[in-house]
């Protein structure tokens, strides 16, 4: 699989990225993440001793786009315990790490939080096998947006179907509603989403016309006590009513790690590009997402195309829990680096440090050889 630099989607190739930076300093560390984020490290409502004293766990990798059409309409989603480096460095209020998450792993890819982006085409169907043979608790997968049979809804309470540890189950998911959708585990939903079991499901309409740059982003708020509890590092009684979000992410990372070209989700553009971003809220709070110095239009919401007569230029779109907003803009600003962030400003923090949290940026390729870009890469852990 070709490595792309930038948020999941149509970023730069490694060769393009190195040419844009114009220096051997960054190039020499291409693919190297400070903090060892890809190295293994040591390590049901109340975790058992066996659940907390598990062998060494892998670290998650960034979410990847899985073209299910190219796989004959089939994908296997395994459940995997892992560690998750939200921001592994001591810059800008770090480090931030979840010692235990429950991740989805598509086929032979690495486990990721959010889960893999499952992409198909209108009129096709997916066979999604939830492989829980190595799991320690029941799981399901519920898909928003598309119309499916009762037994494929993924809700154990109303279908009677759950996937216990040691078992597998195949869901038949028709791609009959084009647009950007959301999937997540629906077994004890409040807890399993907060442990990382969620992702994007994309159905391209027939005759889909791609933009010059297309990116996928899942935003989320977290109560970091939950993953620490399941790692045996926090002693508290979980109660969703007293949930206290203190970590805020874009594609599972907090700034400045969000700007890391491989581990994070920078929106890399060229002057004049048409840019399409699929935004999904995997959390429990609304997040007003703002882009600096660009005006965009919201063209889809929850799988529905917004009529052209109803569109208007804007620079903030408020994404409620489980909502999906697709926005489009032209990269026509003075070439530079411009923030994209939640405008609940306390969500743009790592602890008491500002800025951090739910923040990434629009990065013009033509300024990637500048000193300020190099400085941002150092903060993100991708530096000379």
Coordinates of C-alpha atoms in Angstrom, one line a residue:
X1 CA 0.0 0.0 0.0
X2 CA 1.4 3.4 -1.0
X3 CA 2.2 5.7 1.9
X4 CA 0.4 9.1 1.6
X5 CA 1.3 12.1 3.6
X6 CA -1.5 14.1 5.2
X7 CA -4.9 13.2 6.6
X8 CA -6.4 9.9 5.3
X9 CA -7.4 10.5 1.6
X10 CA -5.5 12.0 -1.3
X11 CA -2.4 13.5 0.3
X12 CA 1.1 13.7 -1.1
X13 CA 3.3 10.7 -1.9
X14 CA 6.6 10.4 0.0
X15 CA 8.5 11.7 -3.1
X16 CA 6.2 14.7 -3.3
X17 CA 6.5 15.4 0.4
X18 CA 10.3 15.3 0.4
X19 CA 10.5 17.5 -2.7
X20 CA 8.1 20.0 -1.1
X21 CA 10.2 20.3 2.1
X22 CA 13.3 20.9 0.0
X23 CA 15.7 19.7 2.8
X24 CA 17.4 16.6 3.8
X25 CA 16.8 17.2 7.4
X26 CA 13.2 16.3 7.4
X27 CA 13.7 13.8 4.7
X28 CA 16.3 11.9 6.8
X29 CA 13.6 11.2 9.4
X30 CA 10.7 10.4 7.0
X31 CA 8.7 7.7 8.7
X32 CA 10.4 8.1 12.1
X33 CA 8.1 9.2 14.9
X34 CA 9.7 10.6 18.1
X35 CA 8.4 8.8 21.1
X36 CA 8.4 5.3 19.6
X37 CA 4.7 5.5 18.8
X38 CA 4.9 2.4 16.6
X39 CA 7.0 0.3 19.0
X40 CA 5.4 -2.3 21.3
X41 CA 5.3 -1.3 25.0
X42 CA 4.3 -3.0 28.2
X43 CA 1.6 -2.7 29.0
X44 CA -16.6 -6.5 32.1
X45 CA -17.6 -3.3 33.5
X46 CA -15.0 -3.8 36.1
X47 CA -11.7 -5.0 34.6
X48 CA -10.5 -8.4 35.8
X49 CA -6.9 -9.1 36.7
X50 CA -6.5 -11.0 33.5
X51 CA -7.8 -8.1 31.5
X52 CA -5.3 -5.6 33.0
X53 CA -2.3 -7.9 33.3
X54 CA -2.2 -8.7 29.6
X55 CA 1.0 -9.3 27.6
X56 CA 2.7 -6.4 25.8
X57 CA 0.2 -4.6 23.5
X58 CA 0.9 -3.1 20.0
X59 CA 0.4 0.6 19.4
X60 CA -2.3 1.7 17.0
X61 CA -1.6 3.1 13.6
X62 CA -3.4 5.9 11.8
X63 CA -6.7 4.9 10.1
X64 CA -6.4 3.8 6.5
X65 CA -8.9 3.9 3.6
X66 CA -10.0 0.4 2.7
X67 CA -11.6 0.2 -0.8
X68 CA -14.0 -2.7 -0.2
X69 CA -15.0 -2.8 -3.9
X70 CA -11.4 -3.8 -4.7
X71 CA -11.7 -6.7 -2.3
X72 CA -14.7 -8.2 -3.9
X73 CA -17.1 -6.5 -1.4
X74 CA -15.7 -8.3 1.6
X75 CA -13.8 -7.1 4.7
X76 CA -12.9 -8.6 8.0
X77 CA -12.9 -6.4 11.1
X78 CA -10.9 -7.9 14.0
X79 CA -11.0 -6.7 17.5
X80 CA -7.7 -5.8 19.1
X81 CA -6.5 -4.4 22.4
X82 CA -3.8 -1.8 21.9
X83 CA -2.1 1.2 23.3
X84 CA -2.8 4.6 21.7
X85 CA -0.4 7.5 21.5
X86 CA -2.6 10.6 21.3
X87 CA 0.5 12.9 21.5
X88 CA 3.6 11.1 22.6
X89 CA 6.0 14.0 23.1
X90 CA 6.5 16.5 25.9
X91 CA 5.8 19.5 23.6
X92 CA 2.7 21.7 24.0
X93 CA 1.2 20.0 27.1
X94 CA 2.1 16.4 26.2
X95 CA 2.6 13.6 26.5
X96 CA -0.9 12.2 26.2
X97 CA -1.4 8.4 25.9
X98 CA -4.2 5.9 26.4
X99 CA -2.7 2.8 27.9
X100 CA -5.6 0.6 26.7
X101 CA -8.0 1.0 23.7
X102 CA -10.2 -1.5 21.9
X103 CA -9.4 -1.1 18.2
X104 CA -10.8 -2.4 15.0
X105 CA -8.3 -4.0 12.6
X106 CA -9.3 -4.4 8.9
X107 CA -7.9 -7.6 7.3
X108 CA -4.1 -7.5 7.6
X109 CA -3.8 -3.8 8.4
X110 CA -2.7 -2.5 11.8
X111 CA -5.3 -1.8 14.5
X112 CA -6.4 1.9 14.5
X113 CA -8.4 4.4 16.5
X114 CA -10.6 5.6 14.8
X115 CA -11.2 2.4 12.9
X116 CA -10.5 1.9 9.2
X117 CA -12.4 4.0 6.7
X118 CA -14.6 1.5 4.7
X119 CA -15.3 2.8 1.2
X120 CA -17.6 1.3 -1.4
X121 CA -19.9 2.5 -4.2
X122 CA -23.6 3.0 -4.4
X123 CA -25.4 -0.2 -5.6
X124 CA -22.8 -2.5 -4.2
X125 CA -23.0 -4.5 -1.0
X126 CA -20.5 -5.3 1.7
X127 CA -20.0 -8.5 3.7
X128 CA -18.4 -7.3 6.9
X129 CA -17.2 -10.1 9.2
X130 CA -16.6 -9.1 12.8
X131 CA -13.9 -11.5 14.0
X132 CA -13.9 -11.5 17.7
X133 CA -12.0 -14.8 18.1
X134 CA -9.2 -13.1 20.1
X135 CA -11.6 -10.8 22.0
X136 CA -12.3 -10.7 25.7
X137 CA -15.9 -9.2 25.6
X138 CA -18.9 -9.2 23.3
X139 CA -19.0 -6.7 20.4
X140 CA -21.2 -5.7 17.4
X141 CA -21.0 -3.3 14.5
X142 CA -23.8 -0.9 13.8
X143 CA -23.8 1.1 10.6
X144 CA -25.5 4.5 10.4
X145 CA -27.2 5.8 7.2
X146 CA -27.8 2.8 5.0
X147 CA -31.0 0.8 4.9
X148 CA -30.5 -2.8 5.9
X149 CA -32.4 -5.8 7.2
X150 CA -33.4 -6.1 10.9
X151 CA -30.9 -8.8 11.7
X152 CA -28.0 -6.7 10.3
X153 CA -28.7 -3.6 12.5
X154 CA -25.9 -4.5 14.9
X155 CA -27.9 -3.8 18.1
X156 CA -27.9 -6.8 20.5
X157 CA -30.9 -5.6 22.5
X158 CA -33.3 -5.5 19.6
X159 CA -31.8 -8.2 17.2
X160 CA -30.6 -10.7 19.8
X161 CA -27.3 -10.9 17.9
X162 CA -24.0 -10.1 19.5
X163 CA -20.6 -11.5 18.8
X164 CA -19.2 -13.2 22.0
X165 CA -15.4 -13.7 22.6
X166 CA -14.1 -16.5 20.4
X167 CA -16.7 -16.1 17.7
X168 CA -17.3 -14.3 14.4
X169 CA -20.4 -12.9 12.6
X170 CA -20.9 -11.6 9.1
X171 CA -23.1 -8.5 8.5
X172 CA -24.7 -7.9 5.1
X173 CA -24.5 -4.1 4.5
X174 CA -26.1 -2.8 1.3
X175 CA -24.6 0.5 -0.1
X176 CA -28.0 2.0 -0.8
X177 CA -27.6 5.4 0.6
X178 CA -24.7 7.4 -0.9
X179 CA -22.7 9.7 1.4
X180 CA -20.5 9.6 4.4
X181 CA -21.7 7.5 7.3
X182 CA -20.6 6.3 10.8
X183 CA -20.1 2.9 12.3
X184 CA -19.5 1.8 15.9
X185 CA -19.8 -1.0 18.3
X186 CA -23.4 -1.1 19.8
X187 CA -22.7 -3.4 22.7
X188 CA -22.7 -1.1 25.8
X189 CA -22.3 1.7 23.4
X190 CA -21.4 4.4 25.8
X191 CA -18.3 2.5 27.0
X192 CA -17.2 0.8 23.8
X193 CA -17.1 4.0 21.7
X194 CA -15.1 5.7 24.5
X195 CA -12.6 2.8 24.2
X196 CA -12.1 3.5 20.5
X197 CA -14.6 1.3 18.6
X198 CA -15.9 3.7 15.9
X199 CA -15.1 4.7 12.3
X200 CA -16.2 6.1 8.9
X201 CA -18.2 4.3 6.3
X202 CA -18.2 6.0 2.9
X203 CA -20.6 5.2 0.0
X204 CA -19.6 7.0 -3.2
X205 CA -22.6 7.8 -5.4
X206 CA -22.7 6.5 -9.0
X207 CA -20.7 8.8 -11.2
X208 CA -18.8 10.3 -8.3
X209 CA -16.5 13.2 -9.2
X210 CA -13.6 13.4 -6.8
X211 CA -12.1 16.7 -5.7
X212 CA -8.4 17.5 -6.2
X213 CA -7.9 16.8 -2.5
X214 CA -10.2 14.7 -0.5
X215 CA -9.7 13.9 3.3
X216 CA -11.5 12.0 6.0
X217 CA -11.6 13.3 9.6
X218 CA -13.2 11.9 12.7
X219 CA -13.4 14.3 15.7
X220 CA -13.9 13.0 19.3
X221 CA -13.9 14.0 22.9
X222 CA -12.6 11.6 25.5
X223 CA -12.7 11.0 29.2
X224 CA -9.2 9.7 29.7
X225 CA -10.1 7.9 32.9
X226 CA -11.9 5.3 30.9
X227 CA -9.0 3.8 28.9
X228 CA -6.8 4.2 32.0
X229 CA -9.4 2.3 34.1
X230 CA -9.4 -0.6 31.6
X231 CA -5.6 -0.7 31.9
X232 CA -5.8 -0.9 35.7
X233 CA -4.4 2.6 36.1
X234 CA -7.5 4.5 37.3
X235 CA -9.7 3.6 40.3
X236 CA -13.2 5.1 39.8
X237 CA -16.7 3.9 39.2
X238 CA -17.6 4.5 35.6
X239 CA -20.8 6.5 35.1
X240 CA -21.6 8.0 31.8
X241 CA -23.6 10.7 33.5
X242 CA -20.5 12.0 35.2
X243 CA -18.3 11.7 32.1
X244 CA -15.6 14.4 32.1
X245 CA -14.0 14.9 28.7
X246 CA -10.4 16.1 29.0
X247 CA -8.8 14.9 25.7
X248 CA -9.9 16.1 22.3
X249 CA -8.8 14.6 19.0
X250 CA -8.8 14.7 15.2
X251 CA -8.4 11.2 13.8
X252 CA -7.4 10.0 17.2
X253 CA -4.6 12.6 17.7
X254 CA -4.3 15.8 19.7
X255 CA -2.3 18.8 18.4
X256 CA 0.5 19.2 17.7
X257 CA 0.6 15.5 16.7
X258 CA -2.3 16.2 14.4
X259 CA 0.2 18.1 12.1
X260 CA 2.5 15.1 11.8
X261 CA 2.6 14.3 8.1
X262 CA 2.3 10.5 8.6
X263 CA 0.8 10.0 12.1
X264 CA -1.5 13.1 12.0
X265 CA -4.0 14.7 9.7
X266 CA -2.7 17.9 8.1
X267 CA -4.8 19.1 5.1
X268 CA -2.1 19.4 2.4
X269 CA -3.1 21.4 -0.6
X270 CA -1.8 23.2 -3.7
X271 CA -2.9 26.6 -4.8
X272 CA -6.2 26.4 -6.7
X273 CA -7.1 22.8 -5.5
X274 CA -10.7 21.9 -4.9
X275 CA -10.7 20.4 -1.4
X276 CA -13.4 18.1 0.0
X277 CA -13.4 17.1 3.7
X278 CA -15.6 14.5 5.2
X279 CA -16.1 15.3 8.9
X280 CA -17.6 12.8 11.3
X281 CA -18.2 13.4 15.1
X282 CA -17.5 10.1 17.0
X283 CA -17.8 11.8 20.4
X284 CA -20.6 12.8 22.8
X285 CA -20.4 16.6 22.4
X286 CA -21.0 19.0 19.6
X287 CA -17.9 20.6 18.0
X288 CA -18.1 23.8 15.9
X289 CA -15.3 23.3 13.4
X290 CA -13.7 26.4 12.0
X291 CA -11.2 26.9 9.2
X292 CA -9.0 30.0 9.1
X293 CA -8.9 32.2 6.0
X294 CA -11.1 30.0 3.8
X295 CA -14.8 30.0 3.0
X296 CA -16.4 26.6 2.5
X297 CA -19.8 25.2 1.7
X298 CA -21.5 22.2 3.3
X299 CA -22.5 20.0 0.5
X300 CA -23.7 16.8 2.3
X301 CA -25.1 16.0 5.7
X302 CA -25.7 12.5 7.1
X303 CA -25.7 11.0 3.6
X304 CA -28.1 13.6 2.1
X305 CA -26.9 16.0 -0.6
X306 CA -27.7 19.6 0.2
X307 CA -29.4 21.4 -2.7
X308 CA -27.3 24.1 -4.3
X309 CA -29.9 26.7 -3.5
X310 CA -29.5 25.9 0.2
X311 CA -25.8 26.2 0.3
X312 CA -23.9 29.2 1.4
X313 CA -20.4 30.3 2.2
X314 CA -19.4 29.7 5.8
X315 CA -16.3 29.2 8.0
X316 CA -17.8 27.3 10.9
X317 CA -19.9 24.1 10.8
X318 CA -21.2 22.7 14.1
X319 CA -21.0 18.9 14.0
X320 CA -23.3 17.1 16.6
X321 CA -22.6 13.6 17.9
X322 CA -22.7 11.0 15.1
X323 CA -23.4 13.7 12.4
X324 CA -21.5 13.7 9.2
X325 CA -20.7 16.9 7.3
X326 CA -19.0 17.1 4.0
X327 CA -17.5 20.5 3.2
X328 CA -15.9 21.8 0.1
X329 CA -13.6 24.8 -0.6
X330 CA -11.0 26.1 -3.0
X331 CA -7.5 26.5 -1.8
X332 CA -7.4 30.2 -2.8
X333 CA -5.9 31.9 0.2
X334 CA -2.4 33.5 0.4
X335 CA -0.3 30.3 0.6
X336 CA 0.5 29.5 4.2
X337 CA -0.5 27.4 7.2
X338 CA -4.0 27.9 8.5
X339 CA -5.7 26.3 11.5
X340 CA -8.7 24.1 11.5
X341 CA -10.1 23.6 15.0
X342 CA -13.1 23.3 17.3
X343 CA -14.2 26.7 18.4
X344 CA -15.1 25.6 21.9
X345 CA -11.7 26.9 22.8
X346 CA -11.3 24.7 25.9
X347 CA -11.4 21.7 23.4
X348 CA -8.2 23.1 21.8
X349 CA -6.1 22.3 24.8
X350 CA -3.9 19.6 26.2
X351 CA -4.7 19.7 29.9
X352 CA -4.1 23.3 30.9
X353 CA -1.9 24.0 27.8
X354 CA -3.1 26.0 24.9
X355 CA -3.0 25.3 21.9
X356 CA -3.5 21.6 21.6
X357 CA -6.4 19.2 21.4
X358 CA -8.9 19.3 18.5
X359 CA -6.8 21.3 16.1
X360 CA -5.1 20.6 12.7
X361 CA -4.3 22.8 9.8
X362 CA -4.5 23.5 6.1
X363 CA -0.9 23.4 4.8
X364 CA 0.0 24.7 1.4
X365 CA 2.7 22.6 -0.3
X366 CA 4.6 25.7 -1.4
X367 CA 5.4 26.7 2.2
X368 CA 6.6 23.4 3.4
X369 CA 10.2 24.4 2.9
X370 CA 9.9 27.3 5.4
X371 CA 11.3 27.6 8.9
X372 CA 7.9 27.9 10.5
X373 CA 6.9 24.6 8.9
X374 CA 10.0 23.0 10.2
X375 CA 9.2 24.3 13.7
X376 CA 5.7 22.9 13.6
X377 CA 7.2 19.5 12.5
X378 CA 9.5 19.6 15.5
X379 CA 6.5 20.2 17.8
X380 CA 4.7 17.3 16.1
X381 CA 7.7 15.0 16.4
X382 CA 8.8 15.0 12.8
X383 CA 11.9 17.1 12.8
X384 CA 15.6 17.4 12.1

